[in-house]
Amino acid sequence: MEFFRIKKDIPFMRHALVFNVISLLTFALAVFFLLTRGLHLSVEFTGGTLVEVSYAQAPQLEPIREALAGSGYPDAQVQNFGSARDLLIRLPNREDLETSRVSETVMNTLQQVGGPAPELRRVEFVGPQVGKELAADGSMALLLVIVGIMIYLALRFEWRFAVSAIIANLHDVIIILGFFAFFQWEFSLPVLAAVLAVLGYSVNESVVVFDRVRETFKKKRHMTTPQVLDHAITSTISRTVITHGSTQVMVLSMLLFGGETLYYFALALTIGICFGIYSSVLVASPLVMWLGVSREQFIKPKKEKEEAVV
């Protein structure tokens, strides 16, 4: 997987302090926005109403969104469900409107939009209690993924590598959440799925770099620890460009052409991939160096043979 090969190692560790100061500032800002602004949670977490309607012909989604916004639902989510003729509409709770009248209001609004007449299929109410359960289950899923990654890294690597990779992964998650808090983008179940995917994606990059570090320590005994880390990162750059580049192309296609349904899912993946590359290479590796990784931790001392007594 080498489209190109860099002959001279790039001195990443020479600027390790600068990279980590930038990471620390970004992380601190993300935490600040999470604490002060909070996440803009979707209907799945806050409660609301789901309305499924069907049309004889595929309707235009944008006029429907504009009509619902004019009826007092600016945060309404409208997306195709199953086919281009079926729509699923998510509506947040409104204090001035009874839940039993939501479907009536929606159908009256849809009938005022030009085009084919809608047919009501089903109406479901998501109560606040259900939203709390989903939020708790989502948090538990995130926690279990983090714990699983910690166990995997602790078994596969020496503890310094495990700690560094875990810090780098949490760095990615917090920054994604910080972006959503700052811009008040909607945080939904698909976005949570994207965060979980980024965790696995980021740890994979860390494992690739750390494997090369361990291999370089064993093969090139004349190198210092910073030189080993520089060599490991430089030798995996081609693989990083290929894998992350191809993944980013796919994610950008969803972001640009996937419509509103996939927009925030793809946006979370885009942020996660970009910061995942940065943290796996320029955050985790300096942390390993500062935690005191050395060649002696990977090379077992040779046992001296006892001379036979005559």
XYZ file of C-alpha atoms in Angstrom:
310
model
C 0.000 0.000 0.000
C 2.768 2.436 -0.883
C 1.980 4.869 -3.698
C 4.984 6.872 -2.597
C 7.857 6.417 -0.197
C 9.525 9.190 1.779
C 13.233 8.471 2.013
C 14.014 10.815 4.902
C 12.029 10.612 8.123
C 9.928 13.681 8.930
C 10.819 15.064 12.400
C 7.312 15.058 13.878
C 8.518 14.657 17.457
C 10.570 17.844 17.184
C 7.258 19.746 17.200
C 5.436 17.403 19.588
C 4.907 20.095 22.226
C 3.296 22.464 19.702
C 0.929 19.745 18.460
C -0.162 18.822 21.962
C -0.688 22.437 23.022
C -2.994 22.867 20.018
C -4.811 19.654 20.959
C -5.158 20.749 24.577
C -6.628 24.123 23.588
C -9.064 22.492 21.141
C -10.081 19.933 23.765
C -10.603 22.659 26.390
C -12.791 24.681 24.007
C -14.867 21.589 23.204
C -15.437 20.893 26.903
C -16.314 24.566 27.480
C -18.967 24.563 24.738
C -20.397 21.277 25.986
C -20.773 22.691 29.488
C -22.106 26.127 28.492
C -24.180 25.441 25.359
C -24.924 21.742 25.628
C -26.058 19.437 22.830
C -29.096 20.133 20.676
C -30.756 16.738 21.116
C -33.141 15.325 18.527
C -36.684 14.031 18.980
C -35.383 10.548 19.823
C -33.807 11.924 23.011
C -36.188 14.750 23.968
C -39.523 13.186 22.991
C -41.906 14.124 20.206
C -44.184 12.719 17.528
C -43.432 10.515 14.520
C -45.843 10.785 11.590
C -45.639 8.463 8.585
C -47.465 9.503 5.401
C -47.629 8.069 1.903
C -48.115 9.703 -1.501
C -49.246 8.347 -4.851
C -46.222 10.073 -6.409
C -42.860 11.054 -4.925
C -43.242 14.503 -3.311
C -40.704 17.319 -3.056
C -39.274 17.452 0.479
C -38.207 21.087 0.668
C -41.713 22.617 0.226
C -42.974 20.251 2.943
C -40.227 21.370 5.329
C -41.024 25.029 4.615
C -44.737 24.462 5.186
C -44.138 22.720 8.515
C -41.774 25.515 9.577
C -44.559 27.997 8.800
C -46.918 25.963 10.997
C -44.637 26.302 13.994
C -42.298 23.347 13.496
C -38.983 24.842 12.321
C -37.137 21.817 13.742
C -39.279 19.250 11.928
C -37.329 16.449 10.259
C -38.694 15.208 6.937
C -37.111 12.229 5.228
C -37.957 9.402 2.864
C -38.896 6.201 4.612
C -38.638 2.960 2.652
C -39.373 4.522 -0.747
C -39.496 7.932 -2.418
C -43.308 7.983 -1.968
C -43.242 7.396 1.805
C -42.230 10.098 4.289
C -41.348 9.984 7.967
C -41.834 13.276 9.796
C -40.323 13.842 13.250
C -41.827 16.685 15.268
C -40.636 17.990 18.651
C -43.145 18.515 21.454
C -45.003 21.804 21.640
C -46.536 23.065 24.865
C -49.379 24.891 23.111
C -50.576 21.840 21.153
C -51.983 18.559 22.414
C -50.326 15.397 21.189
C -53.628 14.061 19.851
C -53.934 17.067 17.519
C -50.412 16.890 16.095
C -51.335 14.477 13.293
C -54.347 16.642 12.408
C -52.170 19.742 12.204
C -49.569 17.949 10.091
C -52.130 16.560 7.639
C -53.774 19.964 7.232
C -50.356 21.497 6.545
C -49.419 18.815 4.014
C -52.715 19.200 2.163
C -51.984 22.889 1.670
C -48.738 22.025 -0.117
C -49.217 21.633 -3.854
C -48.863 18.180 -5.389
C -50.320 14.745 -4.677
C -52.573 14.294 -1.634
C -50.969 12.622 1.404
C -52.312 9.520 3.155
C -51.728 9.065 6.880
C -50.141 5.689 7.709
C -49.286 5.875 11.409
C -48.659 8.252 14.288
C -46.343 7.435 17.194
C -45.624 9.504 20.267
C -42.146 9.332 21.831
C -42.487 10.369 25.452
C -39.796 12.060 27.548
C -39.264 8.815 29.457
C -38.440 6.944 26.236
C -36.068 9.740 25.271
C -34.290 9.454 28.619
C -33.943 5.701 28.146
C -32.455 6.194 24.676
C -30.014 8.770 26.036
C -29.010 6.400 28.843
C -28.645 3.466 26.433
C -26.584 5.594 24.050
C -24.283 6.707 26.858
C -23.912 3.113 27.999
C -23.055 2.007 24.452
C -20.376 4.713 24.251
C -18.963 3.687 27.631
C -18.869 -0.017 26.709
C -17.049 0.742 23.454
C -14.437 2.789 25.326
C -13.961 0.060 27.941
C -13.681 -2.602 25.231
C -11.027 -0.574 23.404
C -9.121 -0.089 26.670
C -9.100 -3.836 27.339
C -8.010 -4.614 23.773
C -5.159 -2.106 23.840
C -4.021 -3.212 27.303
C -3.784 -6.819 26.096
C -2.119 -6.020 22.776
C 0.368 -3.348 23.834
C 2.458 -2.220 26.742
C 0.461 0.054 29.093
C 2.062 3.268 27.806
C 0.662 2.619 24.332
C -2.756 1.741 25.749
C -3.002 4.941 27.816
C -1.877 7.120 24.899
C -4.354 5.567 22.460
C -7.241 5.898 24.916
C -6.481 9.593 25.525
C -6.276 10.190 21.759
C -9.617 8.437 21.164
C -11.404 10.369 23.895
C -9.859 13.521 22.410
C -11.650 12.770 19.102
C -15.022 12.066 20.733
C -15.016 15.224 22.858
C -14.037 17.404 19.895
C -16.888 15.994 17.757
C -19.343 16.709 20.573
C -17.804 20.163 21.000
C -18.472 21.006 17.340
C -22.104 19.921 17.694
C -22.471 21.954 20.884
C -20.883 25.114 19.438
C -22.901 25.145 16.187
C -25.999 23.625 17.862
C -26.240 20.960 15.189
C -28.829 18.326 15.953
C -27.467 15.354 17.861
C -29.464 12.255 16.894
C -29.082 8.488 17.010
C -27.283 8.416 13.607
C -24.767 10.963 14.958
C -24.212 8.771 18.007
C -23.567 5.857 15.638
C -21.022 8.021 13.791
C -19.229 8.802 17.079
C -18.998 5.082 17.861
C -17.659 4.438 14.345
C -15.014 7.141 14.783
C -13.825 5.477 17.991
C -13.119 2.233 16.156
C -11.651 4.051 13.169
C -9.284 6.126 15.280
C -8.029 3.227 17.371
C -7.222 1.309 14.194
C -4.882 4.079 13.056
C -3.200 4.151 16.464
C -2.672 0.376 16.362
C -1.032 0.581 12.921
C 1.431 3.274 14.070
C 2.177 1.515 17.368
C 2.797 -1.790 15.619
C 5.387 -0.065 13.435
C 6.946 1.563 16.520
C 7.326 -1.802 18.211
C 8.783 -3.310 15.047
C 11.247 -0.431 14.587
C 12.455 -0.680 18.190
C 13.402 -4.316 17.566
C 15.052 -3.817 14.155
C 16.826 -0.435 14.334
C 18.751 -0.391 17.592
C 20.806 2.695 16.791
C 17.768 5.017 16.815
C 16.613 7.081 19.772
C 12.963 6.993 20.870
C 11.964 10.216 19.012
C 13.693 8.902 15.867
C 11.839 5.605 16.147
C 8.510 7.413 16.414
C 9.373 9.677 13.456
C 10.344 6.646 11.386
C 7.162 4.744 12.304
C 4.887 7.663 11.390
C 6.757 8.460 8.168
C 6.754 4.839 6.996
C 2.973 4.576 7.430
C 2.100 7.895 5.747
C 1.367 6.273 2.379
C -1.031 3.811 4.002
C -2.655 6.676 5.942
C -3.191 8.773 2.808
C -4.739 5.842 0.912
C -7.098 4.612 3.636
C -8.188 7.963 4.994
C -8.411 9.526 1.553
C -10.680 6.807 0.168
C -12.835 6.839 3.307
C -13.139 10.603 3.237
C -14.239 10.564 -0.414
C -17.086 8.204 0.485
C -18.092 10.267 3.526
C -18.000 13.521 1.540
C -20.277 11.979 -1.086
C -22.812 11.262 1.682
C -22.325 14.763 3.073
C -22.863 16.502 -0.270
C -25.392 14.225 -1.966
C -26.979 12.185 0.832
C -29.595 14.798 1.669
C -30.756 15.979 5.075
C -31.178 12.440 6.403
C -27.457 11.616 6.215
C -26.070 15.133 6.570
C -25.201 15.247 10.282
C -24.156 11.588 10.283
C -21.655 12.308 7.493
C -20.617 15.587 9.122
C -19.727 13.822 12.377
C -17.722 11.232 10.431
C -15.889 13.971 8.509
C -14.855 15.742 11.716
C -13.928 12.431 13.334
C -11.778 11.248 10.436
C -9.851 14.524 10.218
C -9.179 14.730 13.946
C -8.679 10.949 14.117
C -5.681 11.212 11.801
C -4.306 14.120 13.798
C -4.738 12.506 17.213
C -3.484 9.050 16.219
C -0.271 10.472 14.757
C 0.422 13.759 16.512
C -1.201 13.238 19.921
C -0.813 9.554 20.768
C 2.800 9.259 19.624
C 4.155 12.205 21.676
C 2.261 10.898 24.712
C 3.987 7.531 24.303
C 7.336 9.312 24.188
C 6.627 11.391 27.301
C 5.398 8.335 29.212
C 8.878 6.883 28.817
C 8.669 4.167 26.165
C 12.061 2.635 25.391
C 13.706 -0.198 23.482
C 14.356 -2.211 26.630
C 10.609 -2.747 27.071
C 10.449 -4.774 23.851
C 13.756 -6.641 23.821
C 14.107 -9.454 26.279
C 17.579 -9.807 27.751
C 19.427 -12.896 26.641
C 19.912 -15.547 29.269
C 23.543 -16.432 29.835
C 24.255 -20.103 29.469
C 25.725 -21.731 32.528
C 29.060 -23.366 31.871
C 29.211 -27.062 32.569
C 31.103 -27.914 35.741
C 33.810 -30.567 35.144
